[in-house]
XYZ file of C-alpha atoms in Angstrom:
421
model
C 17.152 -93.315 -41.492
C 13.772 -95.057 -41.799
C 10.811 -93.728 -43.769
C 8.752 -93.288 -40.589
C 11.516 -91.176 -39.015
C 11.695 -88.920 -42.072
C 7.911 -88.556 -42.106
C 7.814 -87.678 -38.425
C 10.578 -85.134 -38.838
C 8.870 -83.501 -41.797
C 5.558 -83.392 -39.936
C 7.045 -81.811 -36.818
C 6.237 -78.134 -36.421
C 9.004 -75.783 -37.373
C 10.660 -73.710 -34.720
C 8.937 -70.338 -34.274
C 5.737 -71.542 -35.900
C 7.322 -71.752 -39.362
C 8.066 -68.027 -39.503
C 11.408 -66.842 -40.763
C 13.494 -65.058 -38.181
C 14.324 -61.476 -39.125
C 18.082 -61.168 -39.499
C 20.002 -57.902 -39.089
C 20.462 -57.365 -42.875
C 16.720 -57.857 -43.422
C 15.873 -55.421 -40.607
C 18.271 -52.833 -42.048
C 16.735 -53.328 -45.490
C 13.245 -52.768 -44.069
C 14.415 -49.583 -42.309
C 16.049 -48.319 -45.518
C 12.887 -49.054 -47.490
C 10.772 -47.240 -44.917
C 13.047 -44.191 -45.017
C 12.955 -44.161 -48.818
C 9.153 -44.275 -48.756
C 8.938 -41.463 -46.188
C 11.407 -39.428 -48.265
C 9.216 -39.906 -51.336
C 6.146 -38.764 -49.408
C 8.089 -35.730 -48.142
C 9.013 -34.703 -51.688
C 5.468 -35.155 -53.007
C 3.681 -33.471 -50.111
C 6.199 -30.713 -49.393
C 6.043 -31.477 -45.665
C 9.774 -30.985 -45.158
C 9.604 -31.277 -41.376
C 8.574 -34.938 -41.114
C 12.205 -36.141 -41.023
C 13.886 -33.029 -39.623
C 16.345 -33.128 -36.734
C 13.791 -31.497 -34.438
C 11.074 -33.929 -35.468
C 13.233 -36.996 -34.789
C 14.541 -35.611 -31.485
C 10.981 -34.823 -30.400
C 9.762 -38.256 -31.460
C 12.519 -39.911 -29.412
C 11.622 -37.875 -26.316
C 7.946 -38.780 -26.696
C 8.723 -42.443 -27.386
C 10.864 -43.002 -24.266
C 8.067 -42.948 -21.627
C 5.868 -45.092 -23.883
C 8.737 -47.533 -24.375
C 9.479 -47.731 -20.652
C 5.817 -48.479 -19.920
C 5.841 -51.134 -22.665
C 9.034 -52.622 -21.248
C 7.365 -52.790 -17.853
C 4.386 -54.578 -19.353
C 6.728 -57.047 -21.048
C 8.384 -58.011 -17.745
C 5.049 -58.631 -16.048
C 3.372 -60.502 -18.875
C 6.380 -62.688 -19.596
C 5.889 -63.917 -16.013
C 2.170 -64.464 -16.635
C 0.688 -61.335 -14.998
C -1.352 -58.889 -17.107
C -0.489 -55.349 -16.051
C -3.260 -52.948 -17.018
C -2.082 -50.821 -14.072
C 0.895 -49.407 -16.011
C -0.873 -46.060 -16.337
C -1.330 -45.764 -12.570
C 2.271 -46.791 -11.946
C 3.414 -44.077 -14.352
C 1.265 -41.572 -12.441
C 3.001 -42.600 -9.207
C 6.355 -42.208 -10.966
C 5.545 -38.660 -12.096
C 4.485 -37.564 -8.601
C 7.252 -39.209 -6.576
C 9.850 -38.190 -9.155
C 8.759 -34.568 -9.056
C 8.406 -34.512 -5.256
C 11.965 -35.727 -4.707
C 13.355 -33.982 -7.772
C 12.580 -30.395 -6.826
C 13.974 -30.946 -3.309
C 17.100 -33.027 -3.850
C 17.858 -32.892 -7.566
C 16.730 -34.688 -10.735
C 18.639 -37.959 -10.259
C 17.176 -38.452 -6.781
C 13.828 -37.735 -8.425
C 14.494 -40.492 -10.949
C 15.234 -42.930 -8.119
C 12.052 -41.995 -6.235
C 10.030 -42.232 -9.451
C 11.231 -45.818 -9.874
C 10.396 -46.579 -6.235
C 6.929 -45.038 -6.582
C 6.121 -47.163 -9.628
C 7.625 -50.241 -7.960
C 5.257 -49.767 -5.007
C 2.350 -49.849 -7.448
C 3.792 -52.988 -9.024
C 4.247 -54.638 -5.640
C 0.619 -53.881 -4.752
C -0.498 -55.402 -8.064
C 1.598 -58.515 -7.344
C 0.130 -58.930 -3.850
C -3.433 -58.633 -5.120
C -3.064 -60.853 -8.196
C -0.378 -63.405 -7.264
C -1.121 -63.940 -3.565
C -4.867 -63.313 -3.437
C -5.737 -64.392 -6.977
C -7.786 -61.303 -7.897
C -8.545 -60.864 -11.599
C -5.585 -59.089 -13.210
C -7.711 -56.605 -15.170
C -9.735 -55.622 -12.102
C -6.582 -55.106 -10.049
C -4.927 -53.018 -12.770
C -7.941 -50.747 -13.210
C -8.172 -50.304 -9.428
C -4.501 -49.272 -9.271
C -5.053 -46.715 -12.039
C -7.921 -45.158 -10.101
C -6.071 -45.360 -6.780
C -2.930 -43.703 -8.151
C -4.856 -40.673 -9.404
C -6.607 -40.260 -6.059
C -3.450 -40.734 -3.971
C -1.344 -38.265 -5.967
C -4.125 -35.668 -5.930
C -4.417 -36.006 -2.154
C -0.653 -35.818 -1.595
C -0.331 -32.729 -3.801
C -2.704 -30.779 -1.557
C -0.271 -30.681 1.367
C 3.078 -30.924 -0.459
C 3.222 -28.985 -3.740
C 0.474 -26.539 -2.729
C 2.653 -25.242 0.111
C 5.758 -24.676 -2.024
C 6.665 -21.542 -4.060
C 5.645 -22.116 -7.675
C 3.540 -25.145 -6.813
C -0.167 -25.804 -6.475
C -2.509 -28.682 -5.776
C -2.179 -29.708 -9.436
C 1.487 -29.069 -10.217
C 4.933 -29.103 -8.644
C 7.617 -26.421 -8.504
C 10.171 -26.407 -11.314
C 12.664 -29.312 -11.331
C 16.311 -28.910 -12.369
C 17.059 -30.484 -15.740
C 19.266 -33.496 -16.424
C 22.380 -32.948 -18.542
C 21.816 -33.134 -22.303
C 24.460 -34.229 -24.790
C 24.995 -32.781 -28.267
C 27.941 -34.058 -30.297
C 29.616 -30.879 -31.606
C 30.471 -30.758 -35.279
C 28.552 -33.920 -36.146
C 25.184 -32.512 -35.008
C 25.694 -29.247 -36.947
C 26.866 -31.058 -40.074
C 23.891 -33.417 -40.083
C 21.491 -30.500 -39.511
C 22.960 -28.632 -42.498
C 22.700 -31.740 -44.684
C 19.091 -32.323 -43.624
C 18.137 -28.759 -44.588
C 19.210 -29.357 -48.201
C 16.119 -31.599 -48.594
C 17.788 -34.147 -50.865
C 16.014 -37.421 -51.484
C 16.834 -40.031 -48.823
C 20.237 -38.521 -47.942
C 18.693 -35.579 -46.085
C 16.213 -37.897 -44.384
C 18.999 -40.152 -43.104
C 20.859 -37.041 -41.906
C 17.728 -35.850 -40.114
C 17.278 -39.174 -38.324
C 20.923 -39.410 -37.270
C 20.984 -35.741 -36.293
C 17.975 -36.217 -34.036
C 19.825 -39.002 -32.233
C 22.900 -36.860 -31.440
C 21.269 -33.500 -30.665
C 20.072 -32.569 -27.164
C 20.090 -36.183 -25.969
C 19.319 -36.465 -22.240
C 21.450 -38.837 -20.190
C 18.230 -40.435 -18.931
C 17.237 -41.117 -22.550
C 20.484 -43.038 -23.015
C 19.739 -45.054 -19.855
C 16.249 -45.840 -21.151
C 17.576 -46.972 -24.535
C 20.126 -49.258 -22.866
C 17.344 -50.920 -20.868
C 15.924 -52.434 -24.080
C 18.937 -54.659 -24.962
C 19.489 -55.123 -21.217
C 15.999 -56.593 -20.837
C 16.535 -58.850 -23.838
C 19.803 -60.150 -22.397
C 18.372 -60.763 -18.917
C 15.181 -62.482 -20.063
C 16.572 -64.485 -23.009
C 20.223 -65.102 -22.168
C 20.259 -65.894 -18.426
C 18.932 -68.739 -16.307
C 17.008 -66.173 -14.254
C 15.200 -65.015 -17.382
C 14.470 -68.589 -18.447
C 12.849 -69.332 -15.095
C 10.863 -66.095 -15.192
C 9.539 -66.769 -18.703
C 8.664 -70.343 -17.757
C 6.285 -68.893 -15.144
C 4.405 -67.170 -17.952
C 4.335 -70.190 -20.236
C 3.656 -73.090 -17.870
C 3.932 -72.298 -14.144
C 2.894 -75.828 -13.112
C 5.737 -77.374 -15.101
C 8.110 -74.720 -13.753
C 7.084 -75.625 -10.203
C 7.808 -79.307 -10.779
C 11.333 -78.301 -11.846
C 11.913 -76.465 -8.573
C 11.149 -72.892 -9.676
C 9.611 -70.670 -6.989
C 6.843 -69.302 -9.221
C 5.531 -66.821 -6.643
C 8.979 -65.283 -6.197
C 9.555 -64.795 -9.915
C 6.100 -63.325 -10.458
C 6.667 -60.885 -7.594
C 10.046 -59.847 -8.989
C 8.684 -59.405 -12.514
C 5.660 -57.317 -11.531
C 7.678 -55.135 -9.151
C 10.284 -54.500 -11.873
C 7.386 -53.809 -14.239
C 6.097 -51.093 -11.918
C 9.589 -49.655 -11.483
C 10.050 -49.320 -15.245
C 6.650 -47.657 -15.614
C 7.577 -45.357 -12.725
C 10.807 -44.481 -14.532
C 8.711 -43.554 -17.565
C 6.610 -41.293 -15.371
C 9.702 -39.681 -13.823
C 11.020 -39.068 -17.352
C 7.825 -37.191 -18.202
C 8.057 -34.968 -15.131
C 11.809 -34.350 -15.050
C 13.014 -34.484 -18.675
C 9.998 -33.876 -20.915
C 8.404 -30.966 -19.016
C 10.529 -30.205 -15.942
C 7.414 -30.082 -13.801
C 4.733 -32.395 -12.411
C 1.184 -31.761 -13.634
C -2.002 -33.621 -12.859
C -3.053 -36.049 -15.643
C 0.432 -35.676 -17.126
C 0.687 -39.239 -18.401
C -2.190 -38.762 -20.863
C -2.814 -42.468 -21.422
C 0.808 -43.297 -22.246
C 0.653 -46.358 -19.989
C -2.086 -47.807 -22.178
C -0.196 -46.893 -25.361
C 2.890 -48.581 -23.909
C 0.810 -51.708 -23.390
C -0.292 -51.475 -27.032
C 3.356 -51.075 -28.128
C 4.257 -54.234 -26.206
C 1.443 -56.183 -27.884
C 2.447 -54.817 -31.299
C 5.988 -56.012 -30.590
C 4.700 -59.537 -29.877
C 5.989 -59.456 -26.280
C 9.582 -58.901 -27.475
C 11.830 -55.930 -26.540
C 12.862 -55.064 -30.105
C 9.334 -55.140 -31.480
C 8.100 -53.138 -28.492
C 10.766 -50.483 -29.162
C 9.630 -50.206 -32.790
C 6.028 -49.784 -31.655
C 6.983 -47.103 -29.121
C 8.985 -45.297 -31.804
C 6.013 -45.345 -34.160
C 3.649 -43.937 -31.547
C 6.203 -41.335 -30.480
C 6.669 -40.295 -34.110
C 2.948 -39.788 -34.723
C 2.639 -37.904 -31.430
C 5.518 -35.646 -32.462
C 3.909 -34.981 -35.850
C 0.977 -33.174 -34.267
C 3.334 -30.944 -32.265
C 5.559 -29.919 -35.198
C 3.743 -28.876 -38.349
C 0.500 -30.320 -37.038
C -2.107 -30.546 -39.773
C 0.428 -30.411 -42.634
C 2.484 -33.315 -41.309
C -0.526 -35.489 -40.507
C -1.925 -34.696 -43.963
C 1.305 -36.046 -45.483
C 0.866 -39.209 -43.392
C -2.431 -39.855 -45.217
C -0.407 -40.286 -48.402
C 2.120 -42.519 -46.640
C -0.644 -44.713 -45.223
C -2.344 -44.948 -48.619
C 0.905 -46.127 -50.256
C 1.521 -48.638 -47.479
C -1.957 -50.064 -48.011
C -1.160 -50.507 -51.708
C 1.813 -52.645 -50.656
C -0.494 -54.562 -48.306
C -2.861 -55.204 -51.225
C -0.016 -56.699 -53.266
C 1.048 -58.931 -50.351
C -2.496 -60.111 -49.676
C -3.005 -60.947 -53.359
C 0.237 -62.942 -53.259
C -1.124 -64.804 -50.216
C -4.471 -65.254 -52.050
C -6.428 -63.412 -49.365
C -8.711 -61.663 -51.804
C -11.254 -60.260 -49.351
C -8.560 -58.602 -47.208
C -6.914 -57.254 -50.379
C -10.204 -55.766 -51.548
C -10.830 -54.052 -48.200
C -7.276 -52.663 -48.129
C -7.648 -51.397 -51.708
C -10.902 -49.631 -50.868
C -9.385 -47.925 -47.806
C -6.299 -46.964 -49.805
C -8.448 -45.395 -52.531
C -10.382 -43.469 -49.891
C -7.153 -42.127 -48.366
C -5.769 -41.114 -51.786
C -9.009 -39.240 -52.461
C -8.949 -37.550 -49.061
C -5.352 -36.469 -49.604
C -5.999 -35.148 -53.140
C -9.092 -33.127 -52.234
C -7.716 -31.442 -49.085
C -4.707 -29.392 -48.056
C -4.947 -30.081 -44.328
C -6.774 -32.426 -41.998
C -9.150 -31.234 -39.248
C -7.505 -30.320 -35.952
C -9.542 -32.978 -34.152
C -7.968 -35.672 -36.344
C -4.493 -34.245 -35.675
C -5.025 -34.599 -31.927
C -6.358 -38.136 -32.353
C -3.545 -39.280 -34.694
C -1.482 -41.188 -32.044
C -4.565 -43.054 -30.806
C -5.791 -43.842 -34.325
C -2.301 -45.161 -35.080
C -2.525 -47.387 -32.009
C -5.778 -48.945 -33.207
C -4.579 -49.408 -36.801
C -1.285 -50.996 -35.790
C -2.953 -53.443 -33.409
C -5.571 -54.345 -36.025
C -2.936 -55.025 -38.712
C -0.622 -56.994 -36.417
C -3.249 -59.064 -34.592
C -2.822 -62.174 -36.748
C 0.868 -62.689 -35.908
C 0.642 -62.233 -32.143
C 1.257 -64.934 -29.535
C 1.207 -63.950 -25.913
C 2.684 -66.157 -23.152
C 0.402 -69.189 -22.762
C -0.314 -68.743 -19.040
C -0.687 -64.964 -19.219
C -3.501 -63.818 -16.930
C -4.162 -67.263 -15.463
C -4.500 -67.758 -11.712
C -1.744 -69.951 -10.283
C -1.754 -71.703 -6.925
C 1.266 -73.455 -5.406
C 0.942 -77.224 -5.507
C -1.315 -77.411 -8.572
C 1.048 -79.827 -10.241
C 0.976 -82.396 -7.443
């Protein structure tokens, strides 16, 4: 091999931008380290509920609709279409799911919730792909339209039914929940002993096998299913090529319009499924403004996950966990999270010093010291901060992960057939 060949090979960019790929043992090690750190915080703070079976089960239930919205955003943006309209598509999913659910049963409600969200996705595809309207403008318009349409429809549907009104639906039958007998009770007993790490692992596992809705299992299976479809099939390769370089995809015979339409419609269907989950599983009833911004948080989870299903699932789990904290133990649990965040920032300081980023290390150290002081001088945090915890977490996570993100290259760009000729 010649010297020039060796030089060229050494100068070529490494696959993945030079970043090491996280292997399964590394991921498991990170999870174990995180659990050990949370267990330490639990012992110091006395907030025994932060890894309880109920806390984990609640976090999973709250994470599912966020994860489904994030999964919907991933489908659309991998095809090059920004989907700010996820919130509106979730709203359509809650209404259509509840409307069909109280009449014909919860599983029919799930189907109609998917169809309702898919209609929103199809409208977004028509406006952005065919007519070339700005993606952000279209998404915001869909969010506004969905609220108005569902409010109008409720006036002559739910308002005329027993137990319903113009702002809520009648009660919907629940979907079957699964609890593994013996194992669930044993893990709950072990968690209540409050041993270091062992009880925390028992609490996490117990939350995953206690009162698990069948729809939750379906939602969890959609994450590896999406990964397989988009990264292991020729269909997925063509779809992702539309988000990276649609002109090149067109020259190779890919019908870019078709794949964008499919992706955005599926995106809306997944967001609609998240909305149906909220109405049918989480509350058993449709209520106006039920989504509470979860479509936007799902979009943030997708960005945090770097447009990958696994990373998106981790982001959704984090947001669901912080949301669950304010519901169980409230101020005490969020107060314990101040200590956890302060310790994490100490680790960030060490990493930044290793990378010789002294200014970032100094800022992280100052914030960490402030959090340690806040934790030491108080017993609880104000109720306003407890309510804002999920949204503060969203901002912090996006700020800390911004440097490693790379969205699809043609995301949000207007494409017209024949540009490559």
